[in-house]
Tab-separated table of C-alpha atoms in Angstrom:
chain	number	residue	atom	x	y	z
O	1128	MET	CA	136.841	97.571	92.008
O	1129	ALA	CA	133.494	97.494	93.763
O	1130	ALA	CA	132.814	101.148	92.998
O	1131	SER	CA	133.590	100.787	89.303
O	1132	ARG	CA	131.464	97.623	89.068
O	1133	THR	CA	128.495	99.414	90.630
O	1134	GLY	CA	128.977	102.361	88.304
O	1135	LEU	CA	128.576	100.001	85.367
O	1136	VAL	CA	125.439	98.533	86.943
O	1137	LEU	CA	123.807	101.923	87.403
O	1138	ALA	CA	124.874	103.013	83.951
O	1139	ALA	CA	123.191	99.911	82.524
O	1140	LEU	CA	119.971	100.945	84.226
O	1141	GLY	CA	119.803	104.048	82.049
O	1142	VAL	CA	118.583	107.493	83.059
O	1143	LEU	CA	117.053	107.452	86.530
O	1144	SER	CA	113.606	108.950	86.866
O	1145	VAL	CA	112.737	111.258	89.750
O	1146	SER	CA	110.370	110.215	92.505
O	1147	VAL	CA	109.199	112.869	94.924
O	1148	THR	CA	108.289	111.466	98.329
O	1149	SER	CA	108.316	114.286	100.840
O	1150	GLY	CA	104.552	114.669	100.991
O	1151	SER	CA	104.621	115.453	104.679
O	1152	ARG	CA	105.438	119.008	103.682
O	1153	ALA	CA	102.634	119.325	101.156
O	1154	ALA	CA	100.569	122.424	101.636
O	1155	ALA	CA	97.372	120.422	101.561
O	1156	GLY	CA	98.539	118.469	104.597
O	1157	ALA	CA	97.518	121.250	106.940
O	1158	GLU	CA	94.039	119.804	107.362
O	1159	ARG	CA	94.914	116.134	107.614
O	1160	GLY	CA	94.120	115.916	111.310
O	1161	GLY	CA	90.729	117.549	110.886
O	1162	GLU	CA	87.330	116.332	109.755
O	1163	ALA	CA	87.370	117.485	106.140
O	1164	GLU	CA	90.354	115.530	104.913
O	1165	TRP	CA	88.726	112.150	104.335
O	1166	ALA	CA	85.660	111.011	102.435
O	1167	GLU	CA	84.532	107.415	102.285
O	1168	PRO	CA	85.656	105.871	98.959
O	1169	TRP	CA	82.800	104.919	96.672
O	1170	ASP	CA	83.608	101.242	97.206
O	1171	GLY	CA	84.381	101.618	100.919
O	1172	ALA	CA	87.937	100.440	100.271
O	1173	VAL	CA	89.722	102.207	103.106
O	1174	PHE	CA	90.375	98.968	104.962
O	1175	ARG	CA	92.229	97.271	102.236
O	1176	PRO	CA	95.720	96.908	103.721
O	1177	PRO	CA	97.593	100.211	103.171
O	1178	SER	CA	99.282	99.463	99.881
O	1179	ALA	CA	103.042	99.396	100.073
O	1180	LEU	CA	102.973	99.670	96.286
O	1181	GLY	CA	100.725	102.710	96.267
O	1182	ALA	CA	101.027	105.978	94.385
O	1183	VAL	CA	104.499	107.312	93.678
O	1184	GLY	CA	105.396	110.783	92.491
O	1185	VAL	CA	103.386	112.974	94.850
O	1186	ALA	CA	104.195	116.634	94.168
O	1187	ARG	CA	107.161	117.828	96.184
O	1188	GLY	CA	106.296	120.387	98.806
O	1189	PRO	CA	108.250	123.550	99.608
O	1190	GLY	CA	109.970	121.861	102.555
O	1191	SER	CA	112.161	119.741	100.260
O	1192	PRO	CA	115.165	121.941	99.504
O	1193	TRP	CA	116.993	119.675	97.048
O	1194	SER	CA	116.301	120.915	93.544
O	1195	GLY	CA	119.539	120.187	91.698
O	1196	ARG	CA	120.233	117.283	89.388
O	1197	GLU	CA	123.417	115.927	90.905
O	1198	GLU	CA	124.884	112.948	89.160
O	1199	ALA	CA	123.529	109.704	90.542
O	1200	GLU	CA	127.032	108.407	91.237
O	1201	ASP	CA	127.520	111.142	93.850
O	1202	LEU	CA	124.493	110.097	95.910
O	1203	PRO	CA	124.091	107.477	98.633
O	1204	VAL	CA	122.298	104.313	97.549
O	1205	LEU	CA	119.455	102.671	99.486
O	1206	LEU	CA	119.167	99.000	98.550
O	1207	TRP	CA	115.807	97.299	99.050
O	1208	TRP	CA	116.855	93.815	100.137
O	1209	SER	CA	113.163	92.876	99.914
O	1210	PRO	CA	112.824	93.625	96.174
O	1211	GLY	CA	109.103	92.889	96.047
O	1212	LEU	CA	108.509	96.001	98.118
O	1213	PHE	CA	110.470	98.338	95.849
O	1214	PRO	CA	108.041	101.271	95.410
O	1215	HIS	CA	109.231	102.492	92.006
O	1216	PHE	CA	108.400	101.161	88.576
O	1217	PRO	CA	109.286	100.082	86.011
O	1218	GLY	CA	113.047	100.245	86.584
O	1219	ASP	CA	115.324	98.785	89.236
O	1220	SER	CA	116.736	102.111	90.481
O	1221	GLU	CA	115.325	105.569	90.930
O	1222	LEU	CA	116.388	108.971	92.117
O	1223	ILE	CA	114.337	110.122	95.108
O	1224	GLU	CA	114.106	113.636	96.513
O	1225	CYS	CA	113.703	114.011	100.246
O	1226	PRO	CA	113.715	116.944	102.683
O	1227	ARG	CA	117.462	116.762	103.379
O	1228	GLY	CA	118.568	115.913	99.852
O	1229	ALA	CA	118.554	113.111	97.303
O	1230	CYS	CA	119.408	109.421	97.278
O	1231	VAL	CA	119.251	106.576	94.786
O	1232	ALA	CA	116.822	103.801	95.714
O	1233	SER	CA	117.532	100.446	94.108
O	1234	ARG	CA	116.503	96.805	94.243
O	1235	ASP	CA	119.529	95.571	92.259
O	1236	ARG	CA	121.537	93.441	94.676
O	1237	ARG	CA	124.671	93.819	92.580
O	1238	VAL	CA	125.210	97.182	94.275
O	1239	TRP	CA	125.322	95.587	97.745
O	1240	GLY	CA	129.099	95.748	98.236
O	1241	ASP	CA	129.560	99.252	96.879
O	1242	ALA	CA	130.890	101.934	99.190
O	1243	ARG	CA	128.010	104.217	98.191
O	1244	THR	CA	125.368	101.694	99.257
O	1245	ARG	CA	124.722	103.137	102.665
O	1246	ALA	CA	121.590	101.294	103.781
O	1247	LEU	CA	119.840	97.969	103.275
O	1248	LEU	CA	116.053	98.136	103.610
O	1249	PHE	CA	114.280	94.995	104.817
O	1250	TYR	CA	110.612	94.061	105.059
O	1251	GLY	CA	110.150	92.212	108.327
O	1252	THR	CA	107.817	89.519	107.018
O	1253	ASP	CA	110.473	88.507	104.449
O	1254	PHE	CA	113.473	88.635	106.795
O	1255	ARG	CA	114.980	85.236	107.642
O	1256	ALA	CA	118.097	84.646	109.708
O	1257	SER	CA	119.289	82.017	107.256
O	1258	GLU	CA	119.077	84.490	104.357
O	1259	ALA	CA	120.644	87.559	105.995
O	1260	PRO	CA	123.247	89.264	103.762
O	1261	LEU	CA	126.589	88.433	105.325
O	1262	PRO	CA	129.212	89.700	105.812
O	1263	ARG	CA	127.526	92.710	107.303
O	1264	LEU	CA	129.399	95.711	105.946
O	1265	ALA	CA	130.535	98.241	108.509
O	1266	HIS	CA	129.529	101.319	106.506
O	1267	GLN	CA	125.920	100.186	106.002
O	1268	SER	CA	122.826	100.730	108.117
O	1269	TRP	CA	120.150	98.044	108.291
O	1270	ALA	CA	116.633	99.511	108.187
O	1271	LEU	CA	113.519	97.510	109.040
O	1272	LEU	CA	109.952	98.130	107.855
O	1273	HIS	CA	107.549	95.843	109.714
O	1274	GLU	CA	104.050	97.178	110.227
O	1275	GLU	CA	102.675	93.676	110.797
O	1276	SER	CA	102.383	91.679	114.015
O	1277	PRO	CA	104.849	88.952	115.069
O	1278	LEU	CA	102.511	86.387	113.539
O	1279	ASN	CA	104.585	87.054	110.413
O	1280	ASN	CA	108.024	86.846	112.030
O	1281	PHE	CA	108.616	86.209	115.714
O	1282	LEU	CA	112.382	86.621	115.285
O	1283	LEU	CA	111.916	90.390	115.492
O	1284	SER	CA	110.128	90.171	118.853
O	1285	HIS	CA	113.354	89.105	120.571
O	1286	ASP	CA	116.043	91.528	121.701
O	1287	PRO	CA	118.791	89.941	119.562
O	1288	GLY	CA	116.478	90.048	116.540
O	1289	ILE	CA	115.374	93.674	116.681
O	1290	ARG	CA	118.873	94.878	117.656
O	1291	LEU	CA	120.198	93.623	114.339
O	1292	PHE	CA	118.715	96.802	112.845
O	1293	ASN	CA	119.750	100.427	113.069
O	1294	LEU	CA	116.485	102.045	111.951
O	1295	THR	CA	112.924	100.810	112.303
O	1296	SER	CA	109.432	101.587	111.120
O	1297	THR	CA	106.854	99.518	113.000
O	1298	PHE	CA	103.435	99.854	114.597
O	1299	SER	CA	105.109	101.023	117.800
O	1300	ARG	CA	105.129	104.719	118.664
O	1301	HIS	CA	108.696	104.139	119.896
O	1302	SER	CA	110.071	103.080	116.513
O	1303	ASP	CA	112.083	105.554	114.481
O	1304	TYR	CA	109.348	106.057	111.884
O	1305	PRO	CA	106.198	104.998	113.771
O	1306	LEU	CA	103.029	103.592	112.154
O	1307	PRO	CA	100.561	103.028	115.014
O	1308	LEU	CA	97.597	104.590	113.181
O	1309	GLN	CA	98.134	102.867	109.841
O	1310	TRP	CA	94.486	101.739	109.752
O	1311	LEU	CA	92.892	105.057	110.752
O	1312	PRO	CA	92.383	107.528	107.868
O	1313	GLY	CA	91.490	110.486	110.064
O	1314	VAL	CA	89.056	112.015	112.512
O	1315	ALA	CA	86.222	112.074	109.981
O	1316	TYR	CA	86.381	108.322	109.704
O	1317	LEU	CA	85.333	108.042	113.351
O	1318	ARG	CA	82.510	110.571	112.913
O	1319	ARG	CA	80.398	108.412	110.592
O	1320	GLU	CA	76.843	108.347	111.888
O	1321	ALA	CA	75.754	105.182	113.664
O	1322	PRO	CA	72.522	103.370	112.669
O	1323	ALA	CA	69.457	104.258	114.726
O	1324	LEU	CA	68.812	102.156	117.812
O	1325	GLN	CA	65.369	101.305	116.444
O	1326	GLU	CA	66.989	99.680	113.422
O	1327	ARG	CA	69.227	97.619	115.643
O	1328	ALA	CA	66.325	96.654	117.878
O	1329	GLU	CA	64.497	95.337	114.831
O	1330	TRP	CA	67.609	93.364	113.944
O	1331	ARG	CA	67.550	91.728	117.372
O	1332	ARG	CA	63.841	90.870	117.028
O	1333	ARG	CA	64.679	89.023	113.829
O	1334	GLY	CA	66.826	86.613	115.830
O	1335	TYR	CA	70.294	88.072	115.457
O	1336	ALA	CA	72.707	88.154	118.411
O	1337	PRO	CA	73.894	91.367	120.075
O	1338	LEU	CA	77.508	90.393	119.417
O	1339	LEU	CA	79.298	89.819	116.092
O	1340	TYR	CA	82.482	87.834	115.409
O	1341	LEU	CA	83.954	87.970	111.892
O	1342	GLN	CA	87.232	86.102	111.559
O	1343	SER	CA	88.709	83.604	109.130
O	1344	HIS	CA	92.318	83.481	110.341
O	1345	CYS	CA	91.825	80.983	113.112
O	1346	ASP	CA	95.257	79.883	114.361
O	1347	VAL	CA	97.020	82.990	115.634
O	1348	PRO	CA	99.385	83.833	118.510
O	1349	ALA	CA	96.669	85.684	120.471
O	1350	ASP	CA	94.613	82.455	120.586
O	1351	ARG	CA	91.434	84.524	120.281
O	1352	ASP	CA	89.087	81.699	119.290
O	1353	ARG	CA	89.623	79.947	122.618
O	1354	TYR	CA	88.295	83.016	124.435
O	1355	VAL	CA	85.354	83.501	122.059
O	1356	LEU	CA	84.373	79.856	122.406
O	1357	GLU	CA	84.168	80.266	126.169
O	1358	LEU	CA	82.259	83.559	125.842
O	1359	MET	CA	79.665	81.828	123.664
O	1360	ARG	CA	78.614	79.799	126.684
O	1361	TYR	CA	77.196	82.942	128.317
O	1362	ILE	CA	75.926	85.196	125.517
O	1363	PRO	CA	74.760	84.687	121.911
O	1364	VAL	CA	77.491	85.449	119.351
O	1365	ASP	CA	76.889	85.443	115.602
O	1366	SER	CA	80.137	84.146	114.122
O	1367	TYR	CA	80.821	84.573	110.415
O	1368	GLY	CA	83.949	83.648	108.510
O	1369	ARG	CA	85.704	80.345	109.082
O	1370	CYS	CA	86.450	80.627	112.801
O	1371	LEU	CA	83.737	79.201	115.061
O	1372	GLN	CA	81.235	79.806	112.267
O	1373	ASN	CA	77.571	79.443	113.182
O	1374	ARG	CA	75.918	81.730	110.603
O	1375	GLU	CA	76.265	82.580	106.918
O	1376	LEU	CA	76.697	86.065	105.502
O	1377	PRO	CA	73.667	87.253	103.498
O	1378	ALA	CA	75.209	86.933	100.029
O	1379	THR	CA	77.516	84.308	98.534
O	1380	ARG	CA	79.902	86.932	97.190
O	1381	LEU	CA	80.476	88.229	100.739
O	1382	GLN	CA	81.435	84.873	102.181
O	1383	ASP	CA	85.125	84.904	101.240
O	1384	THR	CA	86.266	86.525	104.480
O	1385	THR	CA	89.815	85.157	104.580
O	1386	THR	CA	91.246	88.493	105.645
O	1387	ALA	CA	88.055	89.948	107.137
O	1388	THR	CA	88.971	93.336	105.691
O	1389	THR	CA	86.692	93.565	102.691
O	1390	GLU	CA	84.768	96.834	102.570
O	1391	ASP	CA	81.898	95.939	100.286
O	1392	PRO	CA	79.084	98.456	100.982
O	1393	GLU	CA	76.556	95.647	101.438
O	1394	LEU	CA	78.809	93.971	103.977
O	1395	LEU	CA	79.380	97.223	105.866
O	1396	SER	CA	75.640	97.839	106.035
O	1397	PHE	CA	75.111	94.317	107.338
O	1398	LEU	CA	77.839	94.589	109.991
O	1399	SER	CA	76.655	97.993	111.189
O	1400	ARG	CA	73.410	96.509	112.497
O	1401	TYR	CA	75.240	94.774	115.317
O	1402	LYS	CA	75.622	96.799	118.503
O	1403	PHE	CA	78.839	95.041	119.576
O	1404	HIS	CA	81.756	93.629	117.572
O	1405	LEU	CA	84.308	91.235	119.008
O	1406	ALA	CA	87.599	92.874	118.034
O	1407	LEU	CA	90.527	90.631	118.888
O	1408	GLU	CA	93.934	91.218	117.304
O	1409	ASN	CA	96.004	88.312	116.023
O	1410	ALA	CA	98.833	89.153	118.439
O	1411	ILE	CA	99.257	91.204	121.596
O	1412	CYS	CA	101.745	94.055	121.176
O	1413	ASP	CA	101.813	97.643	122.416
O	1414	ASP	CA	100.334	99.996	119.791
O	1415	TYR	CA	99.420	97.174	117.373
O	1416	MET	CA	95.875	98.146	116.338
O	1417	THR	CA	94.191	97.144	113.101
O	1418	GLU	CA	90.879	97.420	111.265
O	1419	LYS	CA	89.431	95.027	113.839
O	1420	LEU	CA	89.374	98.004	116.210
O	1421	TRP	CA	88.765	100.983	113.924
O	1422	ARG	CA	86.135	99.519	111.597
O	1423	PRO	CA	83.527	98.883	114.341
O	1424	MET	CA	84.029	102.439	115.545
O	1425	HIS	CA	83.564	103.709	112.009
O	1426	LEU	CA	80.313	101.736	111.742
O	1427	GLY	CA	79.008	102.885	115.115
O	1428	ALA	CA	79.384	99.548	116.912
O	1429	VAL	CA	81.158	99.151	120.241
O	1430	PRO	CA	84.392	97.128	119.969
O	1431	VAL	CA	84.805	94.419	122.583
O	1432	TYR	CA	88.560	94.504	122.350
O	1433	ARG	CA	91.645	92.512	123.171
O	1434	GLY	CA	94.920	93.552	121.625
O	1435	SER	CA	97.260	96.451	122.297
O	1436	PRO	CA	97.765	96.919	126.064
O	1437	SER	CA	98.203	100.633	125.341
O	1438	VAL	CA	94.983	100.980	123.341
O	1439	ARG	CA	93.455	103.472	125.791
O	1440	ASP	CA	96.124	105.985	124.801
O	1441	TRP	CA	94.665	106.127	121.291
O	1442	MET	CA	90.930	106.133	121.921
O	1443	PRO	CA	88.810	109.192	121.007
O	1444	ASN	CA	87.695	109.484	124.635
O	1445	ASN	CA	87.843	107.381	127.791
O	1446	HIS	CA	84.482	105.705	127.191
O	1447	SER	CA	84.464	104.285	123.664
O	1448	ILE	CA	85.464	100.603	123.826
O	1449	ILE	CA	85.012	97.606	126.118
O	1450	LEU	CA	88.290	95.966	127.095
O	1451	ILE	CA	88.108	92.222	127.583
O	1452	ASP	CA	90.979	92.238	130.048
O	1453	ASP	CA	89.016	94.511	132.393
O	1454	PHE	CA	86.767	91.547	133.242
O	1455	GLU	CA	87.741	88.651	135.459
O	1456	SER	CA	86.003	86.088	133.268
O	1457	PRO	CA	84.070	85.683	130.000
O	1458	GLN	CA	80.936	85.269	132.083
O	1459	LYS	CA	81.385	88.690	133.718
O	1460	LEU	CA	82.008	90.253	130.318
O	1461	ALA	CA	78.829	88.631	128.952
O	1462	GLU	CA	76.810	90.038	131.843
O	1463	PHE	CA	78.094	93.557	131.134
O	1464	ILE	CA	77.349	93.353	127.414
O	1465	ASP	CA	73.858	92.085	128.200
O	1466	PHE	CA	73.341	95.049	130.563
O	1467	LEU	CA	74.338	97.554	127.867
O	1468	ASP	CA	72.233	95.770	125.289
O	1469	LYS	CA	69.153	96.333	127.452
O	1470	ASN	CA	69.950	99.918	128.486
O	1471	ASP	CA	70.041	102.295	125.536
O	1472	GLU	CA	71.134	105.309	127.569
O	1473	GLU	CA	74.182	103.499	128.927
O	1474	TYR	CA	74.966	102.031	125.516
O	1475	MET	CA	74.906	105.416	123.789
O	1476	LYS	CA	77.583	106.731	126.127
O	1477	TYR	CA	80.010	104.543	124.168
O	1478	LEU	CA	79.154	106.447	120.971
O	1479	ALA	CA	79.489	109.953	122.402
O	1480	TYR	CA	82.723	110.484	120.435
O	1481	LYS	CA	80.630	110.735	117.263
O	1482	GLN	CA	79.032	113.935	118.497
O	1483	PRO	CA	80.589	117.422	118.090
O	1484	GLY	CA	83.297	117.816	120.690
O	1485	GLY	CA	83.115	114.138	121.582
O	1486	ILE	CA	86.728	113.376	120.610
O	1487	THR	CA	88.635	114.669	123.599
O	1488	ASN	CA	91.919	112.771	123.284
O	1489	GLN	CA	94.438	115.409	122.250
O	1490	PHE	CA	97.176	112.811	121.830
O	1491	LEU	CA	95.110	111.085	119.144
O	1492	LEU	CA	94.271	114.358	117.409
O	1493	ASP	CA	97.896	115.501	117.425
O	1494	SER	CA	99.136	112.136	116.174
O	1495	LEU	CA	96.764	112.239	113.208
O	1496	LYS	CA	97.627	115.834	112.415
O	1497	HIS	CA	101.391	115.470	112.490
O	1498	ARG	CA	102.045	112.053	110.967
O	1499	GLU	CA	104.068	112.290	107.768
O	1500	TRP	CA	102.079	109.806	105.684
O	1501	GLY	CA	98.484	109.234	104.762
O	1502	VAL	CA	95.959	106.400	104.532
O	1503	ASN	CA	94.475	106.413	101.025
O	1504	ASP	CA	95.336	110.096	100.815
O	1505	PRO	CA	96.531	111.204	97.348
O	1506	LEU	CA	98.071	114.359	98.850
O	1507	LEU	CA	100.448	112.469	101.135
O	1508	PRO	CA	103.005	109.703	100.562
O	1509	ASN	CA	102.181	106.214	101.704
O	1510	TYR	CA	104.263	105.055	104.623
O	1511	LEU	CA	106.556	102.993	102.392
O	1512	ASN	CA	107.775	106.041	100.481
O	1513	GLY	CA	107.886	108.020	103.704
O	1514	PHE	CA	110.094	105.412	105.339
O	1515	GLU	CA	112.390	105.414	102.324
O	1516	CYS	CA	112.901	109.164	102.638
O	1517	PHE	CA	113.407	108.857	106.384
O	1518	VAL	CA	116.287	106.436	105.746
O	1519	CYS	CA	117.680	108.683	103.012
O	1520	ASP	CA	117.717	111.702	105.335
O	1521	HIS	CA	119.370	109.658	108.085
O	1522	GLU	CA	122.130	108.491	105.762
O	1523	LEU	CA	122.748	111.994	104.407
O	1524	ALA	CA	123.108	113.264	107.958
O	1525	ARG	CA	125.455	110.402	108.827
O	1526	LEU	CA	127.557	111.145	105.760
O	1527	ASP	CA	127.821	114.815	106.727
O	1528	THR	CA	128.993	113.872	110.216
O	1529	GLU	CA	131.538	111.401	108.850
O	1530	LYS	CA	132.945	114.033	106.507
O	1531	ALA	CA	133.145	116.599	109.305
O	1532	HIS	CA	134.905	114.072	111.531
O	1533	ALA	CA	137.388	113.203	108.779
O	1534	ALA	CA	138.156	116.893	108.240
O	1535	SER	CA	138.531	117.662	111.941
O	1536	PRO	CA	138.728	114.484	114.042
O	1537	GLY	CA	139.790	116.371	117.137
O	1538	ASP	CA	136.736	118.623	117.075
O	1539	VAL	CA	133.990	116.462	115.610
O	1540	PRO	CA	133.414	112.968	117.040
O	1541	ALA	CA	132.626	110.061	114.745
O	1542	PRO	CA	128.897	109.314	114.536
O	1543	GLU	CA	127.661	106.720	116.995
O	1544	PRO	CA	125.667	103.858	115.490
O	1545	HIS	CA	121.925	104.075	116.054
O	1546	ILE	CA	120.604	100.724	117.314
O	1547	ALA	CA	116.956	99.603	117.385
O	1548	GLN	CA	115.456	98.850	120.797
O	1549	PRO	CA	113.103	96.078	122.019
O	1550	SER	CA	110.399	98.719	122.531
O	1551	HIS	CA	110.240	99.076	118.744
O	1552	MET	CA	108.232	95.825	118.701
O	1553	ASP	CA	107.336	95.045	122.334
O	1554	CYS	CA	105.483	91.762	121.780
O	1555	PRO	CA	105.689	89.415	124.783
O	1556	VAL	CA	105.507	85.628	124.825
O	1557	PRO	CA	102.142	84.417	123.434
O	1558	THR	CA	99.623	83.440	126.113
O	1559	PRO	CA	96.403	81.393	125.848
O	1560	GLY	CA	93.214	83.202	124.948
O	1561	PHE	CA	91.528	81.576	127.935
O	1562	GLY	CA	92.967	79.570	130.809
O	1563	SER	CA	96.625	78.918	131.569
O	1564	VAL	CA	99.402	77.288	129.578
O	1565	GLU	CA	99.574	74.464	132.135
O	1566	GLU	CA	95.902	73.620	131.559
O	1567	ILE	CA	96.359	73.210	127.794
O	1568	PRO	CA	97.505	69.769	126.546
O	1569	ASP	CA	100.961	69.597	124.962
O	1570	ASN	CA	99.459	68.410	121.673
O	1571	ASP	CA	97.255	71.510	121.423
O	1572	SER	CA	97.762	73.061	117.975
O	1573	TRP	CA	98.220	76.607	119.316
O	1574	LYS	CA	100.743	75.448	121.890
O	1575	GLU	CA	102.688	73.457	119.324
O	1576	MET	CA	102.622	76.210	116.707
O	1577	TRP	CA	103.173	79.482	118.515
O	1578	LEU	CA	105.023	78.746	121.740
O	1579	GLN	CA	107.534	76.561	119.918
O	1580	ASP	CA	107.861	79.082	117.103
O	1581	TYR	CA	108.508	81.864	119.596
O	1582	TRP	CA	111.439	80.108	121.238
O	1583	GLN	CA	112.840	78.718	117.986
O	1584	ASN	CA	113.032	82.250	116.640
O	1585	LEU	CA	114.935	83.346	119.721
O	1586	ASP	CA	117.517	80.652	118.962
O	1587	GLN	CA	117.745	81.840	115.350
O	1588	ALA	CA	118.149	85.490	116.369
O	1589	GLU	CA	120.924	84.637	118.797
O	1590	ALA	CA	122.652	82.434	116.212
O	1591	LEU	CA	122.552	85.226	113.606
O	1592	THR	CA	123.947	87.728	116.100
O	1593	THR	CA	126.797	85.318	116.851
O	1594	MET	CA	127.540	84.828	113.151
O	1595	ILE	CA	127.636	88.573	112.551
O	1596	HIS	CA	129.907	89.094	115.558
O	1597	ASN	CA	132.259	86.326	114.402
O	1598	ASN	CA	132.176	87.691	110.894
O	1599	GLU	CA	133.127	91.162	112.080
O	1600	THR	CA	135.909	89.665	114.194
O	1601	GLN	CA	137.260	87.851	111.154
O	1602	GLN	CA	137.099	91.042	109.099
O	1603	ARG	CA	139.085	92.926	111.733
O	1604	LYS	CA	141.694	90.150	111.808
O	1605	PHE	CA	141.913	90.217	108.022
O	1606	TRP	CA	142.418	93.976	107.814
O	1607	HIS	CA	144.944	93.800	110.645
O	1608	TYR	CA	146.832	91.116	108.702
O	1609	LEU	CA	146.862	93.264	105.546
O	1610	HIS	CA	148.066	96.268	107.511
O	1611	GLU	CA	150.884	94.320	109.174
O	1612	ASN	CA	152.025	92.935	105.817
O	1613	PHE	CA	151.905	96.414	104.311
O	1614	VAL	CA	154.076	97.840	107.108
O	1615	ARG	CA	156.506	94.903	106.939
O	1616	ARG	CA	156.787	95.154	103.166
O	1617	ASN	CA	157.498	98.904	103.339
O	1618	GLN	CA	160.124	98.326	105.991
O	1619	ASN	CA	161.907	95.852	103.728
O	1620	LEU	CA	162.062	98.243	100.784
């Protein structure tokens, strides 16, 4: 019954259009790790968040072998349980071609119970334990796309939460479809020439601080404002945006800095005059690095960084950022910044990566060259379409193994379920930006908001895991009951 009902649903959707999403094999991708593949957009818009609803229909490269027009009803279905992220318009379902073959992507939840619906695709920010689709069907994979930090959903930072999923695409290099460099367009982006030191010296003579802070999201798990407030006791900091604000941006139209990602050319020119930028992520997770890190490097400023503990792995060389956690106190950090501010030769060592041969980190270069998606690159799929094809290929492979096992169970084992691991997020318990938890009053807003939220989400993750386990137990009992009745009825005939 379910299969026939879904057939009617897909038939009602009309002819499915074809979306080609295997851009990782595009011939033009050969240069994407080099310096010629990226040019600054006319409006400087590279640091708009990578659009999940970006271009669809990138020309299929020669690495995608599927060229037939099989009937849609013969293909596995990928159901976007987060329909707002469905990357195909205007319909609700679409045929997609991927390297291993074809699938049907849909956002129509009426196909959920169909045997051909092989995967549910979730966006982590939208995922709530109370809204999880239960019963969880045994033949379906759960796939998670969550490029954001746990600020958006701490449930996924707990082992029971992340293990709900079979496939993941997160900022972590350890996820199944990793997105650690989602804010870095390419090597050329880092090569942009820095303003002359004389220009910056003039800026300082006009009364501006050596250190910039631009942030309007003030209450975050990393508790960054608490650290910056303490640092301000020892060194001048010009703070724009809504957090700890002590100066105004030069034009009214630039003052809406809610996300602090606007790339207005006038704003970029203004920010580039600062020698140091405070770059503090909203949460501390391995490999979680955003425009707060890459934009200062693009502009030729030195990031004073707190965020990913593994950030050194991704830097262009071993002398390009200042890590806050390398200093025993904000006062010691202030003394070091003041030293660099007064010593041009030492300061310029932090910009050596902008010179020919200055990017020496082969891991970074290889990661940029071989990633299967692009940042504002019309020749490559965005990571949303890439993730969709990754799931499609996984389900096609799983189907092939299931069919081989059914044909020869003694020779071919049944496929083992792939389960996501805690390393696919790797975000520890939030800690204060400065001082210890014990020193912070219980009525502190950060303590009330983020520590409580962290542990409440653990309870929700564990509760959902229990419900799914109980649900699966009930399903097994039900099928056992049907089987026993079937055998008994046949014996009585």
